[in-house]
PDB file of C-alpha atoms in Angstrom:
ATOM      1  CA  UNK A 293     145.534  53.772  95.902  1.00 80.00           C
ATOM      2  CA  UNK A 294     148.162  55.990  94.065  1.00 81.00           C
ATOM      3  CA  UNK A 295     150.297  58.214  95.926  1.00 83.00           C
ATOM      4  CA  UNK A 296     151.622  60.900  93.548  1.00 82.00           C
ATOM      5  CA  UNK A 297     153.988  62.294  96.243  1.00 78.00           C
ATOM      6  CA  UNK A 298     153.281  65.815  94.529  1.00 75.00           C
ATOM      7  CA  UNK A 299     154.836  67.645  97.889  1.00 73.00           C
ATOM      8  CA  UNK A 300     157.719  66.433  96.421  1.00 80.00           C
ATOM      9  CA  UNK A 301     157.754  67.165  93.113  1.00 80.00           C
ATOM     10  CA  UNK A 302     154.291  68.583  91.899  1.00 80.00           C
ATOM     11  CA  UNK A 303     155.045  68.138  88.120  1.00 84.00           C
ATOM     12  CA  UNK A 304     155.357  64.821  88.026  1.00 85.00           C
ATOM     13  CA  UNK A 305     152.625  64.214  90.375  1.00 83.00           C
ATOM     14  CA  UNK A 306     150.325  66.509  88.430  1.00 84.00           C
ATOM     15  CA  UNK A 307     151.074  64.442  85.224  1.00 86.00           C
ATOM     16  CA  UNK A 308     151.040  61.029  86.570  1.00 88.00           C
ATOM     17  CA  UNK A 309     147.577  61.800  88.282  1.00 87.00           C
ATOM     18  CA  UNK A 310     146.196  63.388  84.606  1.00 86.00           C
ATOM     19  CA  UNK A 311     147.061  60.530  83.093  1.00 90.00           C
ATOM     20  CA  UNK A 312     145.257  58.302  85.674  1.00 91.00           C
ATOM     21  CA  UNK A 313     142.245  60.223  84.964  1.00 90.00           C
ATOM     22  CA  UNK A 314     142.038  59.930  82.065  1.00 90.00           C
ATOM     23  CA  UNK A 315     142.327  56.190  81.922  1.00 92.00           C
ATOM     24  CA  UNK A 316     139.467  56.000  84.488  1.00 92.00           C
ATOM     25  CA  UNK A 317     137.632  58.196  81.571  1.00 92.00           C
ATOM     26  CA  UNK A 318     138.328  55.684  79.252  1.00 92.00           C
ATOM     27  CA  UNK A 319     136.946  52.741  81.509  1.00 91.00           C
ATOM     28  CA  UNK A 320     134.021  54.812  82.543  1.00 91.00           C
ATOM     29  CA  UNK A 321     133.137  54.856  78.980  1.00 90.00           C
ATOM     30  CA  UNK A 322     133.700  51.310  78.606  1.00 91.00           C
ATOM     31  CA  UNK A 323     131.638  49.949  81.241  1.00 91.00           C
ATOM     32  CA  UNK A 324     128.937  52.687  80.593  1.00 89.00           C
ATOM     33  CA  UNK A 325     128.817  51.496  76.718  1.00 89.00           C
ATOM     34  CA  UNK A 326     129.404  47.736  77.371  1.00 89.00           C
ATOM     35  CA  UNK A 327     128.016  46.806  81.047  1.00 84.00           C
ATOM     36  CA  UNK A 328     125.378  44.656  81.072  1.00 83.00           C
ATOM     37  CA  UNK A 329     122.429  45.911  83.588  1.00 79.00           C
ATOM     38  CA  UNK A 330     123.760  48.285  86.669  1.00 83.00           C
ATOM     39  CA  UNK A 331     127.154  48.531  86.929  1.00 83.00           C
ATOM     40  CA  UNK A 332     128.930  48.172  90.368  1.00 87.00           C
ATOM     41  CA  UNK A 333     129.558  51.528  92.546  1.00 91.00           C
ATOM     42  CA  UNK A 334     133.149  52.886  91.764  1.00 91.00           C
ATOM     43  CA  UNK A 335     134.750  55.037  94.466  1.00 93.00           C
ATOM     44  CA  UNK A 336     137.158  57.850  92.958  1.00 92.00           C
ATOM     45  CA  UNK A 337     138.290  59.511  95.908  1.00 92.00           C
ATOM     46  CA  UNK A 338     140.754  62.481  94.652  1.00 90.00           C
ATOM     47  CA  UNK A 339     142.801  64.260  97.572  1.00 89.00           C
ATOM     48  CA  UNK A 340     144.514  67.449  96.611  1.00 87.00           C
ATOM     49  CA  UNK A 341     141.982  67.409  93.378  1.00 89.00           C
ATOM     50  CA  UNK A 342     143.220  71.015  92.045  1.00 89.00           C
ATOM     51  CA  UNK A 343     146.897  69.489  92.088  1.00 87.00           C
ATOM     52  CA  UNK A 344     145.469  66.916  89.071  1.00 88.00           C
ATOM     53  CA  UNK A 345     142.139  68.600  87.652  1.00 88.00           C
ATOM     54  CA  UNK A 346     141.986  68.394  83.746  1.00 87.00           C
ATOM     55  CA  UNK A 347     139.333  67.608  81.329  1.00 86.00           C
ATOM     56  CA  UNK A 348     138.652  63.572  81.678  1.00 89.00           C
ATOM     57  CA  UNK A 349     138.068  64.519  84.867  1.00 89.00           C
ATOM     58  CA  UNK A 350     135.399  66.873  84.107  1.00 89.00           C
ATOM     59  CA  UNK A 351     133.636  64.029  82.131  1.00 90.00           C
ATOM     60  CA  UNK A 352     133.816  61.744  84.875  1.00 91.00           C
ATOM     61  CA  UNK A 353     131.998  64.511  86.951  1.00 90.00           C
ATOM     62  CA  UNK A 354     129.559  65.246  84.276  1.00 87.00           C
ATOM     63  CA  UNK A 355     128.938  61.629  82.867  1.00 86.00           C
ATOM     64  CA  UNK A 356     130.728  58.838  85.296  1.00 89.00           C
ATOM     65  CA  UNK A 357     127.205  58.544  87.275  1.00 88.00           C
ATOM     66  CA  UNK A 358     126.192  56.465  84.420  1.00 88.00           C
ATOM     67  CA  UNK A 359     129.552  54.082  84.654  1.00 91.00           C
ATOM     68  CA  UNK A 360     128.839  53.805  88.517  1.00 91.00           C
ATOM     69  CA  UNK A 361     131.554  56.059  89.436  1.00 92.00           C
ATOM     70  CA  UNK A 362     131.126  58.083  92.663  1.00 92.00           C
ATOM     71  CA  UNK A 363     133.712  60.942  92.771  1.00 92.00           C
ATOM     72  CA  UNK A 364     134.817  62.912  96.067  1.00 93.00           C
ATOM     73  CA  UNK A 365     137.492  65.713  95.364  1.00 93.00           C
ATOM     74  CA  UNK A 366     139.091  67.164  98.160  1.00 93.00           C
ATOM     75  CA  UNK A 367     140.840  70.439  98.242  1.00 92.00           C
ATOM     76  CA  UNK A 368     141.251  72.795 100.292  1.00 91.00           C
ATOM     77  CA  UNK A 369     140.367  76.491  98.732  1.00 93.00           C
ATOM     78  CA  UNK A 370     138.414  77.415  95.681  1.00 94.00           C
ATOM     79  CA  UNK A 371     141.754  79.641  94.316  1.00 95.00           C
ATOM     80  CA  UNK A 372     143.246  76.441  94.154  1.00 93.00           C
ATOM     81  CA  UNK A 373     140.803  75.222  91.337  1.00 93.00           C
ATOM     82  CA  UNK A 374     140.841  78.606  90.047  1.00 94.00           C
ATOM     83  CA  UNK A 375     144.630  78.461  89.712  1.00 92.00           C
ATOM     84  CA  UNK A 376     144.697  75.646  88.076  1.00 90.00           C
ATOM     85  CA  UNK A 377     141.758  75.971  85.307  1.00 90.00           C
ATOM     86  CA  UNK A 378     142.864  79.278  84.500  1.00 92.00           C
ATOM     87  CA  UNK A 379     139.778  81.563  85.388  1.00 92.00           C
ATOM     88  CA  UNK A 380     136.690  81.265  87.911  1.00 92.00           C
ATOM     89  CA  UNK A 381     134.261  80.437  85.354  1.00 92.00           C
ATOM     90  CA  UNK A 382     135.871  77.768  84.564  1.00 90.00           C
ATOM     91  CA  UNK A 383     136.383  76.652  88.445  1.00 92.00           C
ATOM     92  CA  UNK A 384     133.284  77.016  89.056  1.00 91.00           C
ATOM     93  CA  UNK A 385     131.919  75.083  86.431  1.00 88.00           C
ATOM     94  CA  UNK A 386     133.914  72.382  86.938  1.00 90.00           C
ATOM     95  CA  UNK A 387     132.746  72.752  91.014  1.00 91.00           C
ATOM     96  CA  UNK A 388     129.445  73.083  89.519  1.00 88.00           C
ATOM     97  CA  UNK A 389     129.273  69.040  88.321  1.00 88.00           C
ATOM     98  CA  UNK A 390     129.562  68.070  92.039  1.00 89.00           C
ATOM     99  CA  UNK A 391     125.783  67.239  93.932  1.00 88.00           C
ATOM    100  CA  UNK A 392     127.448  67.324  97.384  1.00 92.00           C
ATOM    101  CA  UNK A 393     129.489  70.075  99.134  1.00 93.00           C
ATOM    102  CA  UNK A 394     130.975  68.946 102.557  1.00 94.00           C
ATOM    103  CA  UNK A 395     132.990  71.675 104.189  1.00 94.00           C
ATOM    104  CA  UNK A 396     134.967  71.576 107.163  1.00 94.00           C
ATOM    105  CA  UNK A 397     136.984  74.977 108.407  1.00 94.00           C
ATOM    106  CA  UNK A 398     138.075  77.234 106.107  1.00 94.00           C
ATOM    107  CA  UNK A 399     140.070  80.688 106.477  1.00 93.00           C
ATOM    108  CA  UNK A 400     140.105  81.367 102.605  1.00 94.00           C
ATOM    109  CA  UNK A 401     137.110  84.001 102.264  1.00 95.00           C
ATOM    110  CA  UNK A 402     137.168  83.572  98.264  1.00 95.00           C
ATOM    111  CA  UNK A 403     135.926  79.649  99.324  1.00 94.00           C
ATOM    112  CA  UNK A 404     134.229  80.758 102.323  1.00 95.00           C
ATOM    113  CA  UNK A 405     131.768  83.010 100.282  1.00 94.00           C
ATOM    114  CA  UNK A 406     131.275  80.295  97.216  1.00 94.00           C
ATOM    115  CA  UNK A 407     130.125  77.512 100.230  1.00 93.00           C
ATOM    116  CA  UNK A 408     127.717  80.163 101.331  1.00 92.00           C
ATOM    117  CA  UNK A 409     126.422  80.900  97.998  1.00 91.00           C
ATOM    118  CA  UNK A 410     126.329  77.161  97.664  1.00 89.00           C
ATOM    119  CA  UNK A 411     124.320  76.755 100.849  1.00 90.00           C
ATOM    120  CA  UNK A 412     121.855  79.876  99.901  1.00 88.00           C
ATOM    121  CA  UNK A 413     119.869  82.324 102.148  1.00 90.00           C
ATOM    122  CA  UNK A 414     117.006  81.698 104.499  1.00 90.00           C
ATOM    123  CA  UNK A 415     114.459  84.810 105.687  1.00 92.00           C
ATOM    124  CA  UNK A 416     113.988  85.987 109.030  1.00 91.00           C
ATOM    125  CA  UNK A 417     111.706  87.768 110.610  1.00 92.00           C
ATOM    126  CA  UNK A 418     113.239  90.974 112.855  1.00 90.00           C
ATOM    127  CA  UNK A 419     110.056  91.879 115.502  1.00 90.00           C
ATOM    128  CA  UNK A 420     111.219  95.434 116.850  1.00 90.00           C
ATOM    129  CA  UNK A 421     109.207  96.597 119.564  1.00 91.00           C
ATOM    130  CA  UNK A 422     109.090 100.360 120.870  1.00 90.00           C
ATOM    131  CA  UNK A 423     106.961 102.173 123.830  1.00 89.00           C
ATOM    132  CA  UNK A 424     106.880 105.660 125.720  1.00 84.00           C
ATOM    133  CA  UNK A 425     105.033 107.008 128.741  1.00 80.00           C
ATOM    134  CA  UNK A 426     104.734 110.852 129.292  1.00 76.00           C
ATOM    135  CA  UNK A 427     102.508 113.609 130.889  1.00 71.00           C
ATOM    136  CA  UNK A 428     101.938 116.940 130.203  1.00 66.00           C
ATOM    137  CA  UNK A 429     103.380 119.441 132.622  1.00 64.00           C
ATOM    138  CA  UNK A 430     100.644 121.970 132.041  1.00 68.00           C
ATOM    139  CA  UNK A 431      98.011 119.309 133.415  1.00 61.00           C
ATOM    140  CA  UNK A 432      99.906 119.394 137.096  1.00 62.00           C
ATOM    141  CA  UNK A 433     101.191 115.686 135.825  1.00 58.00           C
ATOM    142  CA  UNK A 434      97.709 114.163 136.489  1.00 67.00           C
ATOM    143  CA  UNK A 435      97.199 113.004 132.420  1.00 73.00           C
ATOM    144  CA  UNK A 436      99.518 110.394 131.704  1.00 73.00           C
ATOM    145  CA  UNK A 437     100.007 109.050 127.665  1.00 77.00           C
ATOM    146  CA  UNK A 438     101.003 106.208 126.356  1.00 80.00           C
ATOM    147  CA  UNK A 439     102.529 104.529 123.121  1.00 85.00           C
ATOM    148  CA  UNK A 440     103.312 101.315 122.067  1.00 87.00           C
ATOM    149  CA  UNK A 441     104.365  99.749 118.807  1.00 89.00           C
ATOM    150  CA  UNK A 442     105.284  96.660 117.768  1.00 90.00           C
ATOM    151  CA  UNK A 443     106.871  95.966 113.782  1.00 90.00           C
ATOM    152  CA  UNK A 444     107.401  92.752 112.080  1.00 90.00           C
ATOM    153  CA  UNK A 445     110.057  92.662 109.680  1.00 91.00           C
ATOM    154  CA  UNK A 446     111.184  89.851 107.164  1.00 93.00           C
ATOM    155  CA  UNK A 447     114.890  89.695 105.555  1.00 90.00           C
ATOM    156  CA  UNK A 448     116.928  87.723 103.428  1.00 91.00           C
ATOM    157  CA  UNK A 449     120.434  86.303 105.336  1.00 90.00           C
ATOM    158  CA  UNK A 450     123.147  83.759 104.207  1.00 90.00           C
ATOM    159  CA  UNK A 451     121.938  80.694 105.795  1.00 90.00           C
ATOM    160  CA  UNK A 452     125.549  79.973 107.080  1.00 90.00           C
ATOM    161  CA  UNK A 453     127.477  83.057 107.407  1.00 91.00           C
ATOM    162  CA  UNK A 454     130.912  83.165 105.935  1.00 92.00           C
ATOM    163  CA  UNK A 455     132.777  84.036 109.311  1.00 92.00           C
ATOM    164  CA  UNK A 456     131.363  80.753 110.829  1.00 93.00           C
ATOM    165  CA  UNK A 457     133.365  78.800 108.474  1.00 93.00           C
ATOM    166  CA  UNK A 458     136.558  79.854 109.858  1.00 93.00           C
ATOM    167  CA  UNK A 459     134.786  78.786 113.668  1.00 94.00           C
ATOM    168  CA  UNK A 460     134.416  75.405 113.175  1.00 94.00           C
ATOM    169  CA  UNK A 461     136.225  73.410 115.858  1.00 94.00           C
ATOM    170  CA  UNK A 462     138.203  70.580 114.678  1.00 94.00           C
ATOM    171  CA  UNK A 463     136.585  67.958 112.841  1.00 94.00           C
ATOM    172  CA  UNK A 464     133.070  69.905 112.504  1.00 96.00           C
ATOM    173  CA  UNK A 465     131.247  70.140 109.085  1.00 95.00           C
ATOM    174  CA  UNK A 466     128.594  72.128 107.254  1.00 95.00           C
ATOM    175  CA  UNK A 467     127.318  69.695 104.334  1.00 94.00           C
ATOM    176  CA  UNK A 468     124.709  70.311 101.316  1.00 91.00           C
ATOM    177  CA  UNK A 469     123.693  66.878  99.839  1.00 91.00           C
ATOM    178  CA  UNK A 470     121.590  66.271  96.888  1.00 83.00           C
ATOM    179  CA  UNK A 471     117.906  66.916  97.160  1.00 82.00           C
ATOM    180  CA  UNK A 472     118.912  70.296  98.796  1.00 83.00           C
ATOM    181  CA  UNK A 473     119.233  69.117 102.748  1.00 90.00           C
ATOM    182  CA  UNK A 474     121.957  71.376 105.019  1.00 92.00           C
ATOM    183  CA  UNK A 475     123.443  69.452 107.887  1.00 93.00           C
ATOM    184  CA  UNK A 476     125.900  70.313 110.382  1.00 94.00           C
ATOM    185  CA  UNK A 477     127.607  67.285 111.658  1.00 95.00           C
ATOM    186  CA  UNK A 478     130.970  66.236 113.410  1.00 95.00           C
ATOM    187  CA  UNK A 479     133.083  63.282 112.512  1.00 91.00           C
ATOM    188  CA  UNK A 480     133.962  60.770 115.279  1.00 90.00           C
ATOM    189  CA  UNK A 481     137.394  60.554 116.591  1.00 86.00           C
ATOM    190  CA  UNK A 482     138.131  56.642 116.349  1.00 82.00           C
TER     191      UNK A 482
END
């Protein structure tokens, strides 16, 4: 555990944590080129990942599976990345190297839109139903007519919407794990 007490002073805590990185890198690489059979599972947990993003970091994401590393940033918006890596592209990208997305209420609509893209759509089908009843008033009212109609309509929606994001209650989460499953969870209160 490192704290980099970047509330405090955010350059240093920015630098210290790059530098940390990229030593991991370097023993990623080791024990991916030198382990003998499957290495142990390596837990990287990075809170406030935009404050130390950089480029070993990226390689851990792309290439630490291999070392047994495990990685979990945690952030809280997308402009944060985007801040920090200089354009979206490159964000997004760097987001893109992640298999999970686990997201818990968020009032950012920039990172509220990029979970829902992440998520996808799902169709629906929209059944509209219409009828009418009528007579003629030159037949004294005695012929009655009738219509009814019935349509079946499919369309493409967000699975999650965006605006649900900023609903959750405390401690509620929308999650898309590898192999493409969507669950909507809660963590326990211990």
């Amino acid at each position: 555990y490192l704290g980099l007490d970047s509330l405090s002073d955010a350059t240093v805590g920015s630098a210290i944590g790059s530098i940390i990185l990229s030593d991991l890198t370097a023993v990623a690489g080791d024990i991916y080129n030198y382990s003998d059979g499957k290495p142990k599972k390596i837990q990287l947990v990075v809170d406030e990942a935009a404050e130390v993003v950089n480029g070993p970091l990226i390689q851990i994401l792309n290439k630490g599976r291999g070392a047994g590393f495990v990685a979990w940033l945690l952030t809280q918006t997308l402009p944060d990345f985007i801040a920090r890596m200089g354009s979206e592209p490159k964000a997004r990208q760097m987001l893109g190297n992640c298999n999970n997305l686990i997201a818990l209420r968020t009032k950012d609509r920039q990172t509220q839109d990029f979970i829902c893209e992440t998520f996808g759509k799902t169709d629906i089908q929209v059944l509209a139903r219409s009828q009418s009843i009528g007579s003629r008033t030159d037949d004294g009212g005695l012929h009655f007519t009738g219509n009814a109609s019935e349509s079946l309509q499919q369309t493409s929606v967000d699975l999650i919407s965006p605006e649900l994001l900023g609903m959750l209650p405390d401690l509620h989460y929308i999650a898309s794990v590898a192999g493409g499953r969507i669950i909507k969870g809660r963590l326990p209160k211990i």
